[in-house]
Structure formats: structure tokens, C-alpha cells
CSV table of C-alpha atoms and ligand atoms in Angstrom, one decimal:
chain,number,residue,atom,x,y,z
A,179,UNK,CA,138.3,110.9,78.0
A,180,UNK,CA,135.8,109.1,76.1
A,181,UNK,CA,134.6,106.7,78.7
A,182,UNK,CA,133.3,103.6,76.3
A,183,UNK,CA,130.2,101.1,77.1
A,184,UNK,CA,131.0,98.5,80.0
A,185,UNK,CA,129.5,95.6,77.7
A,186,UNK,CA,130.2,96.3,74.4
A,187,UNK,CA,133.1,98.2,75.1
A,188,UNK,CA,133.1,99.8,71.5
A,189,UNK,CA,130.8,102.8,71.7
A,190,UNK,CA,130.5,105.8,73.6
A,191,UNK,CA,128.9,105.3,77.0
A,192,UNK,CA,125.1,107.4,77.0
A,193,UNK,CA,123.6,106.3,79.9
A,194,UNK,CA,123.9,105.4,83.1
A,195,UNK,CA,121.7,102.5,84.1
A,196,UNK,CA,119.6,103.5,87.5
A,197,UNK,CA,119.1,99.8,88.0
A,198,UNK,CA,123.2,98.9,88.2
A,199,UNK,CA,125.1,102.1,87.5
A,200,UNK,CA,126.8,100.9,84.7
A,201,UNK,CA,127.8,103.4,82.0
A,202,UNK,CA,126.6,101.8,78.5
A,203,UNK,CA,125.8,102.7,75.0
A,204,UNK,CA,121.8,103.0,74.0
A,205,UNK,CA,121.8,100.0,71.9
A,206,UNK,CA,123.4,98.0,75.0
A,207,UNK,CA,120.6,99.8,77.0
A,208,UNK,CA,118.3,98.5,74.9
A,209,UNK,CA,119.6,94.9,74.4
A,210,UNK,CA,120.0,94.3,78.1
A,211,UNK,CA,116.6,96.0,79.3
A,212,UNK,CA,114.6,93.9,76.8
A,213,UNK,CA,116.7,90.3,77.6
A,214,UNK,CA,115.8,91.1,81.6
A,215,UNK,CA,112.7,90.6,80.7
A,216,UNK,CA,112.8,88.3,78.4
A,217,UNK,CA,115.0,86.2,81.2
A,218,UNK,CA,112.2,87.1,84.1
A,219,UNK,CA,109.5,85.6,81.7
A,220,UNK,CA,111.5,82.1,81.0
A,221,UNK,CA,112.6,81.9,84.3
A,222,UNK,CA,109.4,81.9,85.7
A,223,UNK,CA,107.8,80.1,83.1
A,224,UNK,CA,105.0,82.8,82.2
A,225,UNK,CA,103.6,81.8,78.8
A,226,UNK,CA,102.6,78.9,77.3
A,227,UNK,CA,103.3,78.6,73.2
A,228,UNK,CA,99.9,79.4,72.0
A,229,UNK,CA,98.8,81.4,74.9
A,230,UNK,CA,96.2,84.1,74.3
A,231,UNK,CA,97.4,87.4,76.0
A,232,UNK,CA,95.7,90.3,76.9
A,233,UNK,CA,98.1,93.6,77.6
A,234,UNK,CA,96.5,95.9,80.2
A,235,UNK,CA,96.7,99.1,78.3
A,236,UNK,CA,96.6,102.8,80.0
A,237,UNK,CA,98.4,104.5,77.6
A,238,UNK,CA,100.9,105.5,80.2
A,239,UNK,CA,104.3,104.6,79.9
A,240,UNK,CA,104.5,101.4,81.3
A,241,UNK,CA,101.8,99.7,79.6
A,242,UNK,CA,102.6,101.3,76.3
A,243,UNK,CA,106.7,100.0,76.6
A,244,UNK,CA,104.7,97.0,78.0
A,245,UNK,CA,103.3,96.6,74.9
A,246,UNK,CA,106.0,97.4,72.6
A,247,UNK,CA,108.3,95.0,74.6
A,248,UNK,CA,106.0,92.3,74.6
A,249,UNK,CA,105.4,92.4,70.6
A,250,UNK,CA,109.3,92.3,70.2
A,251,UNK,CA,109.8,89.7,72.3
A,252,UNK,CA,107.1,87.7,70.9
A,253,UNK,CA,108.7,87.7,67.5
A,254,UNK,CA,112.6,87.9,68.5
A,255,UNK,CA,111.6,84.8,70.5
A,256,UNK,CA,108.9,83.2,68.6
A,257,UNK,CA,107.1,83.0,71.8
A,258,UNK,CA,103.8,82.2,69.8
A,259,UNK,CA,101.8,84.1,71.5
A,260,UNK,CA,98.3,85.7,70.2
A,261,UNK,CA,98.1,89.1,72.1
A,262,UNK,CA,95.5,92.0,72.9
A,263,UNK,CA,95.2,95.3,73.7
A,264,UNK,CA,92.7,95.5,76.5
A,265,UNK,CA,92.1,99.1,78.1
A,266,UNK,CA,89.9,99.7,80.8
A,267,UNK,CA,87.8,103.5,80.8
A,268,UNK,CA,87.1,104.8,83.6
A,269,UNK,CA,85.1,107.4,82.5
A,270,UNK,CA,87.3,110.6,83.8
A,271,UNK,CA,86.9,113.8,81.5
A,272,UNK,CA,90.0,115.1,80.8
A,273,UNK,CA,92.4,112.4,81.5
A,274,UNK,CA,91.1,108.9,80.7
A,275,UNK,CA,89.5,110.0,77.2
A,276,UNK,CA,93.1,111.6,76.4
A,277,UNK,CA,94.7,108.9,77.2
A,278,UNK,CA,92.6,106.1,75.2
A,279,UNK,CA,93.3,108.2,72.6
A,280,UNK,CA,97.1,107.3,72.7
A,281,UNK,CA,96.3,103.6,73.3
A,282,UNK,CA,93.9,103.8,70.0
A,283,UNK,CA,97.4,104.8,68.5
A,284,UNK,CA,99.7,102.3,69.9
A,285,UNK,CA,96.5,99.8,68.7
A,286,UNK,CA,97.7,100.8,65.0
A,287,UNK,CA,101.4,101.1,65.7
A,288,UNK,CA,101.6,97.7,67.2
A,289,UNK,CA,98.6,96.0,65.3
A,290,UNK,CA,97.1,94.2,68.0
A,291,UNK,CA,93.3,94.1,68.5
A,292,UNK,CA,92.1,96.2,71.3
A,293,UNK,CA,88.9,95.7,73.9
A,294,UNK,CA,87.9,98.7,75.6
A,295,UNK,CA,85.8,98.1,78.6
A,296,UNK,CA,84.1,100.9,80.7
A,297,UNK,CA,83.0,101.6,84.1
A,298,UNK,CA,79.6,102.9,82.6
A,299,UNK,CA,78.7,99.7,80.9
A,300,UNK,CA,79.7,97.5,83.8
A,301,UNK,CA,78.7,99.5,86.9
A,302,UNK,CA,76.3,102.4,85.9
A,303,UNK,CA,78.7,104.7,86.9
A,304,UNK,CA,81.5,106.4,85.9
A,305,UNK,CA,84.4,107.8,87.9
A,306,UNK,CA,83.4,111.5,87.2
A,307,UNK,CA,80.0,110.4,88.8
A,308,UNK,CA,81.5,108.6,91.4
A,309,UNK,CA,83.7,111.7,92.7
A,310,UNK,CA,80.7,113.8,92.3
A,311,UNK,CA,79.0,111.3,94.7
A,312,UNK,CA,81.5,110.3,97.2
A,313,UNK,CA,84.5,113.6,96.5
A,314,UNK,CA,87.6,113.2,96.4
A,315,UNK,CA,88.9,111.1,99.3
A,316,UNK,CA,88.0,107.5,98.9
A,317,UNK,CA,88.1,107.5,94.9
A,318,UNK,CA,90.5,105.7,94.5
A,319,UNK,CA,89.0,102.7,96.3
A,320,UNK,CA,86.3,102.7,94.0
A,321,UNK,CA,88.1,103.2,91.1
A,322,UNK,CA,90.6,100.2,92.1
A,323,UNK,CA,88.1,97.6,93.3
A,324,UNK,CA,86.5,98.3,89.8
A,325,UNK,CA,89.2,97.9,87.7
A,326,UNK,CA,90.5,94.9,89.1
A,327,UNK,CA,87.1,93.1,88.2
A,328,UNK,CA,86.9,95.2,85.0
A,329,UNK,CA,90.2,93.6,84.0
A,330,UNK,CA,89.1,89.9,84.5
A,331,UNK,CA,85.4,90.6,83.1
A,332,UNK,CA,87.4,92.3,79.6
A,333,UNK,CA,89.6,89.1,79.4
A,334,UNK,CA,86.9,87.0,79.4
A,335,UNK,CA,85.5,88.7,76.5
A,336,UNK,CA,88.4,88.7,74.6
A,337,UNK,CA,88.6,84.7,75.8
A,338,UNK,CA,92.3,85.5,76.6
A,339,UNK,CA,94.4,82.7,79.1
A,340,UNK,CA,96.4,85.6,80.4
A,341,UNK,CA,96.8,89.4,81.3
A,342,UNK,CA,100.0,91.2,81.8
A,343,UNK,CA,99.7,94.6,83.4
A,344,UNK,CA,102.7,96.9,83.6
A,345,UNK,CA,103.1,96.7,87.2
A,346,UNK,CA,107.6,97.9,87.7
A,347,UNK,CA,109.6,97.1,90.6
A,348,UNK,CA,108.7,100.4,92.1
A,349,UNK,CA,105.3,99.8,92.2
A,350,UNK,CA,105.8,96.4,93.8
A,351,UNK,CA,108.3,97.8,95.9
A,352,UNK,CA,105.8,100.2,97.1
A,353,UNK,CA,103.2,97.9,97.7
A,354,UNK,CA,105.1,95.9,99.7
A,355,UNK,CA,105.8,99.3,102.1
A,356,UNK,CA,102.6,100.0,102.2
A,357,UNK,CA,101.1,96.7,103.3
A,358,UNK,CA,103.9,96.4,105.9
A,359,UNK,CA,102.6,99.6,107.3
A,360,UNK,CA,99.0,98.7,107.2
A,361,UNK,CA,100.2,95.3,108.7
A,362,UNK,CA,97.8,93.7,105.8
A,363,UNK,CA,99.3,90.1,105.8
A,364,UNK,CA,97.2,88.4,103.2
A,365,UNK,CA,98.0,91.1,100.7
A,366,UNK,CA,101.6,91.5,101.8
A,367,UNK,CA,102.4,87.6,101.1
A,368,UNK,CA,100.1,88.0,97.5
A,369,UNK,CA,101.7,91.5,96.2
A,370,UNK,CA,105.2,90.1,95.0
A,371,UNK,CA,104.2,87.1,93.8
A,372,UNK,CA,105.0,87.6,89.7
A,373,UNK,CA,101.9,85.5,88.7
A,374,UNK,CA,98.6,85.3,90.5
A,375,UNK,CA,95.6,83.1,89.8
A,376,UNK,CA,92.4,83.5,91.4
A,377,UNK,CA,89.7,81.2,91.4
A,378,UNK,CA,87.9,81.7,88.5
A,379,UNK,CA,89.9,84.3,87.5
A,380,UNK,CA,92.3,84.9,84.7
A,381,UNK,CA,95.9,84.5,85.3
A,382,UNK,CA,97.8,87.9,85.9
A,383,UNK,CA,101.2,88.4,85.8
A,384,UNK,CA,103.8,91.6,85.9
A,385,UNK,CA,107.2,90.6,83.6
A,386,UNK,CA,107.9,94.0,84.6
A,387,UNK,CA,108.5,92.8,88.2
A,388,UNK,CA,112.3,93.6,88.5
A,389,UNK,CA,112.5,96.3,85.8
A,390,UNK,CA,113.0,100.0,87.0
A,391,UNK,CA,110.8,102.6,86.9
A,392,UNK,CA,113.8,105.1,85.5
A,393,UNK,CA,114.5,102.8,83.0
A,394,UNK,CA,111.3,102.0,81.6
A,395,UNK,CA,111.0,106.1,81.1
A,396,UNK,CA,114.6,105.8,79.4
A,397,UNK,CA,113.6,103.6,76.9
A,398,UNK,CA,110.4,105.2,76.2
A,399,UNK,CA,112.0,108.3,75.5
A,400,UNK,CA,115.0,106.9,73.7
A,401,UNK,CA,112.7,104.6,71.8
A,402,UNK,CA,110.2,107.6,71.1
A,403,UNK,CA,107.3,105.8,72.5
A,404,UNK,CA,104.3,107.3,72.1
A,405,UNK,CA,102.7,107.5,75.3
A,406,UNK,CA,100.5,109.7,78.0
A,407,UNK,CA,102.2,111.4,81.3
A,408,UNK,CA,99.6,113.3,82.4
A,409,UNK,CA,98.4,112.6,86.3
A,410,UNK,CA,94.6,111.2,86.9
A,411,UNK,CA,93.0,114.5,87.7
A,412,UNK,CA,91.6,112.7,91.0
A,413,UNK,CA,94.5,111.3,92.0
A,414,UNK,CA,94.7,112.3,96.0
A,415,UNK,CA,96.4,109.0,97.4
A,416,UNK,CA,98.4,110.5,99.7
A,417,UNK,CA,99.1,107.3,101.1
A,418,UNK,CA,100.9,105.8,98.5
A,419,UNK,CA,102.5,108.8,97.8
A,420,UNK,CA,104.5,109.0,101.2
A,421,UNK,CA,105.4,105.3,100.3
A,422,UNK,CA,106.4,106.6,97.2
A,423,UNK,CA,108.9,109.5,98.3
A,424,UNK,CA,110.4,107.4,100.9
A,425,UNK,CA,111.6,105.0,98.2
A,426,UNK,CA,112.5,107.7,96.4
A,427,UNK,CA,114.4,108.7,98.7
A,428,UNK,CA,116.2,105.3,99.5
A,429,UNK,CA,117.0,105.0,95.8
A,430,UNK,CA,119.0,107.9,95.9
A,431,UNK,CA,121.2,106.3,98.7
A,432,UNK,CA,121.2,103.0,97.5
A,433,UNK,CA,119.7,102.3,94.0
A,434,UNK,CA,119.3,98.4,94.7
A,435,UNK,CA,117.1,99.2,97.6
A,436,UNK,CA,114.0,98.4,95.4
A,437,UNK,CA,114.9,95.4,94.6
A,438,UNK,CA,116.1,94.6,98.3
A,439,UNK,CA,112.5,95.9,99.3
A,440,UNK,CA,111.1,93.5,96.7
A,441,UNK,CA,113.1,90.5,97.9
A,442,UNK,CA,112.4,91.0,101.5
A,443,UNK,CA,108.7,90.9,100.9
A,444,UNK,CA,109.2,87.6,98.7
A,445,UNK,CA,111.1,86.4,101.9
A,446,UNK,CA,108.1,87.0,104.6
A,447,UNK,CA,106.2,83.8,105.5
A,448,UNK,CA,103.0,83.5,107.3
A,449,UNK,CA,103.0,81.9,110.2
A,450,UNK,CA,100.7,78.9,110.1
A,451,UNK,CA,98.4,80.3,113.3
A,452,UNK,CA,97.4,83.1,111.1
A,453,UNK,CA,94.3,83.0,109.8
A,454,UNK,CA,93.9,84.3,106.3
A,455,UNK,CA,90.8,84.6,104.3
A,456,UNK,CA,89.4,82.1,102.4
A,457,UNK,CA,88.6,82.7,98.8
A,458,UNK,CA,85.0,81.8,97.7
A,459,UNK,CA,82.6,83.8,95.2
A,460,UNK,CA,80.3,87.0,95.4
A,461,UNK,CA,76.8,85.1,95.6
A,462,UNK,CA,75.7,88.5,93.5
A,463,UNK,CA,77.9,88.4,90.4
A,464,UNK,CA,80.0,85.1,90.6
A,465,UNK,CA,83.1,87.2,91.0
A,466,UNK,CA,86.0,85.8,93.2
A,467,UNK,CA,85.5,86.9,96.8
A,468,UNK,CA,86.4,86.2,100.2
A,469,UNK,CA,83.1,87.7,101.9
A,470,UNK,CA,79.6,86.8,100.5
A,471,UNK,CA,79.4,89.5,98.8
A,472,UNK,CA,82.8,91.3,96.8
A,473,UNK,CA,84.1,94.6,97.2
A,474,UNK,CA,82.6,95.8,93.7
A,475,UNK,CA,79.2,95.0,94.7
A,476,UNK,CA,79.4,96.3,98.0
A,477,UNK,CA,80.8,99.6,96.7
A,478,UNK,CA,78.1,99.7,94.0
A,479,UNK,CA,75.0,98.9,96.5
A,480,UNK,CA,76.7,101.8,98.6
A,481,UNK,CA,76.5,103.8,95.7
A,482,UNK,CA,72.9,102.8,94.7
A,483,UNK,CA,71.7,103.4,97.7
A,484,UNK,CA,72.9,107.1,98.4
A,485,UNK,CA,71.9,107.9,94.8
A,486,UNK,CA,69.9,110.5,93.6
A,487,UNK,CA,67.0,109.5,91.3
A,488,UNK,CA,68.3,109.4,87.9
A,489,UNK,CA,71.6,110.3,88.2
A,490,UNK,CA,73.5,107.7,85.8
A,491,UNK,CA,72.3,108.1,82.7
A,492,UNK,CA,70.4,106.0,80.7
A,493,UNK,CA,70.4,102.8,83.4
A,494,UNK,CA,67.5,102.3,85.2
A,495,UNK,CA,68.7,102.1,89.1
A,496,UNK,CA,67.5,98.1,90.0
A,497,UNK,CA,69.7,97.0,86.7
A,498,UNK,CA,72.7,98.9,88.4
A,499,UNK,CA,74.1,95.7,89.5
A,500,UNK,CA,77.2,94.2,88.1
A,501,UNK,CA,76.1,91.6,85.3
A,502,UNK,CA,77.4,88.0,86.3
A,503,UNK,CA,80.7,87.0,86.0
A,504,UNK,CA,80.4,83.8,84.7
A,505,UNK,CA,77.7,84.7,82.0
A,506,UNK,CA,79.6,87.8,80.3
A,507,UNK,CA,81.2,85.7,78.0
A,508,UNK,CA,81.4,86.8,74.6
A,509,UNK,CA,81.8,85.1,71.6
A,510,UNK,CA,85.8,85.3,69.4
A,511,UNK,CA,83.6,87.0,66.5
A,512,UNK,CA,83.7,90.1,69.1
A,513,UNK,CA,86.7,91.4,67.7
A,514,UNK,CA,87.8,91.1,63.9
A,515,UNK,CA,90.9,90.1,62.3
A,516,UNK,CA,91.2,93.6,60.8
A,517,UNK,CA,92.5,94.8,63.8
A,518,UNK,CA,90.2,97.5,64.1
A,519,UNK,CA,89.6,98.7,67.6
A,520,UNK,CA,86.1,96.9,68.7
A,521,UNK,CA,84.6,100.2,69.8
A,522,UNK,CA,84.7,101.7,66.2
A,523,UNK,CA,81.7,98.9,65.9
A,524,UNK,CA,79.2,99.8,68.1
A,525,UNK,CA,77.0,97.0,67.9
A,526,UNK,CA,80.3,95.0,69.2
A,527,UNK,CA,80.9,97.4,72.2
A,528,UNK,CA,78.2,96.5,74.1
A,529,UNK,CA,79.0,94.1,77.1
A,530,UNK,CA,76.8,91.5,76.7
A,531,UNK,CA,74.8,91.9,79.8
A,532,UNK,CA,73.6,88.0,80.0
B,289,SF4,FE1,91.5,106.0,89.4
B,289,SF4,FE2,92.5,106.9,91.4
B,289,SF4,FE3,94.1,106.3,89.8
B,289,SF4,FE4,92.8,108.2,89.3
B,289,SF4,S1,94.4,108.1,90.6
B,289,SF4,S2,92.6,106.3,87.5
B,289,SF4,S3,90.9,107.7,90.6
B,289,SF4,S4,92.8,104.4,91.3
B,290,ZN,ZN1,127.2,99.1,74.2
B,291,ZN,ZN1,80.0,90.9,93.4
């Protein structure tokens, strides 16, 4: 017996939606997938007309689907957004260099201007060099702290109002679990927010907050999107790995576990008596920080202190500090309208180190 799609009741069902268990045809799957993201954007008032939005693009499935769907929804519903791709080059040979090639193809496919910001330019260290120095234990701490700041700095260079990231529902549920396991109250409160605005930071939001990873993979696969699926060669993040495995096990028994955990995270309230860190700015680089120095400056100082002489390329040691946050504005002329990737023009590729 042919089972028909439960939405249109006409076509043959081709997909069982991981999120709801509904059996639907491909066209209806695309439609509900895209419409749920549109509803998330509208319900949470993520954008205003004429906003300039940077899509954090790594070449992976999440950000590739994000770029595809953002472009499609922007046209379908006339959001009126001016969009860019913003990529971070952590300097991981055999991984990021290959995935950036995918981003450059996406840039052509989606006709969006692309800006690439590298750790080497910004911090004087690539992840390859950091791993040589610190090994494979804490490398993701360095990488995560540096990436967060690099994205903000890239956004300032592009002069955008907003960064969207491809964090999906599984990522957020995982983070809720990890913050509970670590007792990290400050992060637990923030990690389920769909949109964050730190002092002096660019607005950042997650249009895939309620989108299941499995559906993103299905969408990318059926639509034959061009994405990069290799894992980072320095990926030892065992703690997150355990949270992920636990979540996937729960999902098998009860698919709504992912959304349930997000809702639980949203419902947590921190008692008034609990002291939360107050936000200020880093006295060295001007980036937001709850301490005198931001995490990136502390990590960088540690790296530079333990640095054997002349390790990281041409950058003299005493200049290997992060440029001041407020002074890295780059004029709008830093990308051109012909949608060429910025890095094609070497003269435009340098971060204004102010
Ligand atoms: Fe960076 Fe770790 Fe992610 Fe690799 S796995 S990109 S080192 S955070
Ligand atoms: Zn259908
Ligand atoms: Zn700093």
C-alpha cells in the first residue's frame, strides 16, 4: 500500500521527519523545514528591514544550509537583508583550508560577498602552531575563545548589524546539558537565548535554534548542497562528545528530548542571591570581558610567554597582541560589489591593525 504524505495527501511519503515522526513527501519536507525557520525568525523578531547580516560560514552542513535558507527566505518573504558570508580561518592544515574552499564555492553559488578572518592575522598564531605548543588537550579552549572574538571582529570589519550562526537544536541541547554538568550558571542562563547582544558586541542569533540536526543533514542531502563533512583533525572534545552521545541515545527513545531539554534550559531561573559576573571591557584589547583582561588576551599572553623565540612567522613577538577592538573598523570599501571574495585582493585582506 502506498503511504501518502500526511501534509499534501497527494504525493508518496518519502521522508520520516526526525523531529515529528510525520511521513511526508520531499516537497512538503522542504516547505515545513523552511517555514519553521521563517516562523522562528518572525516570532523572535530577529531582523529589521535593511539589516546587514553576516552568516558565519565554515563550509560545514549547518552553515551551508543556513546560507542557502537565509538567501531563500530573504527573497521569498522580502526581509530586505543585505547578507555576507563571514569565515574564520583557524589555520588548521588539512581541515580548514579544505573547508574554506567549500565556502569559496558557496560564495559563488549564493552570490554573497565573503570575508575571511584568520587567527594568524589577528593573534599571530594559527591553530597548527597552538597545537604544537599546547598539545591536544586544551586546544579547543583556545580555538573557541579565539573564534568567538574573531567573528565579532570580522563583523566589525564588515560593518554588519548582526551575525547569524548555524547552531542547531542539538547543539543547544548539548550545551544545556554540559552547563548543567559543569554547574556553569552564568552560561546556562545565556545558552538558550536565541539572540544575544553583549556590550560592545554585534547582535548574534541562531535561526536554527529549533531545527534538528538530522533534518539539516536530510535537507542538505536532498537539495544536493555543496558542503564539507570532515571532522576537525584536532577534535578531542571528549566532554561534549559524551553529552552528544547521551543526547543521541535519548533522541532514539524520545525524539522530543532535544526540544524538551532546550525548554528546560529556557525555564531555569537564577536566584537573585546568585552573583553573576558583570560585563566590562578588556583593558588591553577593548573586547567585552568580565575580568580585567578578556579570555583571548589571557590565553594569548600564556602562549607568547611560553613561546620559543621566533615561532610564529613574521610577526615580531611584541606586536603579537590583539589589535584594539574599537580600532579595527574597516571602511565599507573593503569588499567590492562584484562579489569577489575579499581575500582575492591581497591589499584588502589585511586587518587594519590600527
Ligand atoms: Fe577548533 Fe577544536 Fe573545533 Fe577543531 S574541534 S575547529 S580545534 S574548536
Ligand atoms: Zn506532500
Ligand atoms: Zn583582550
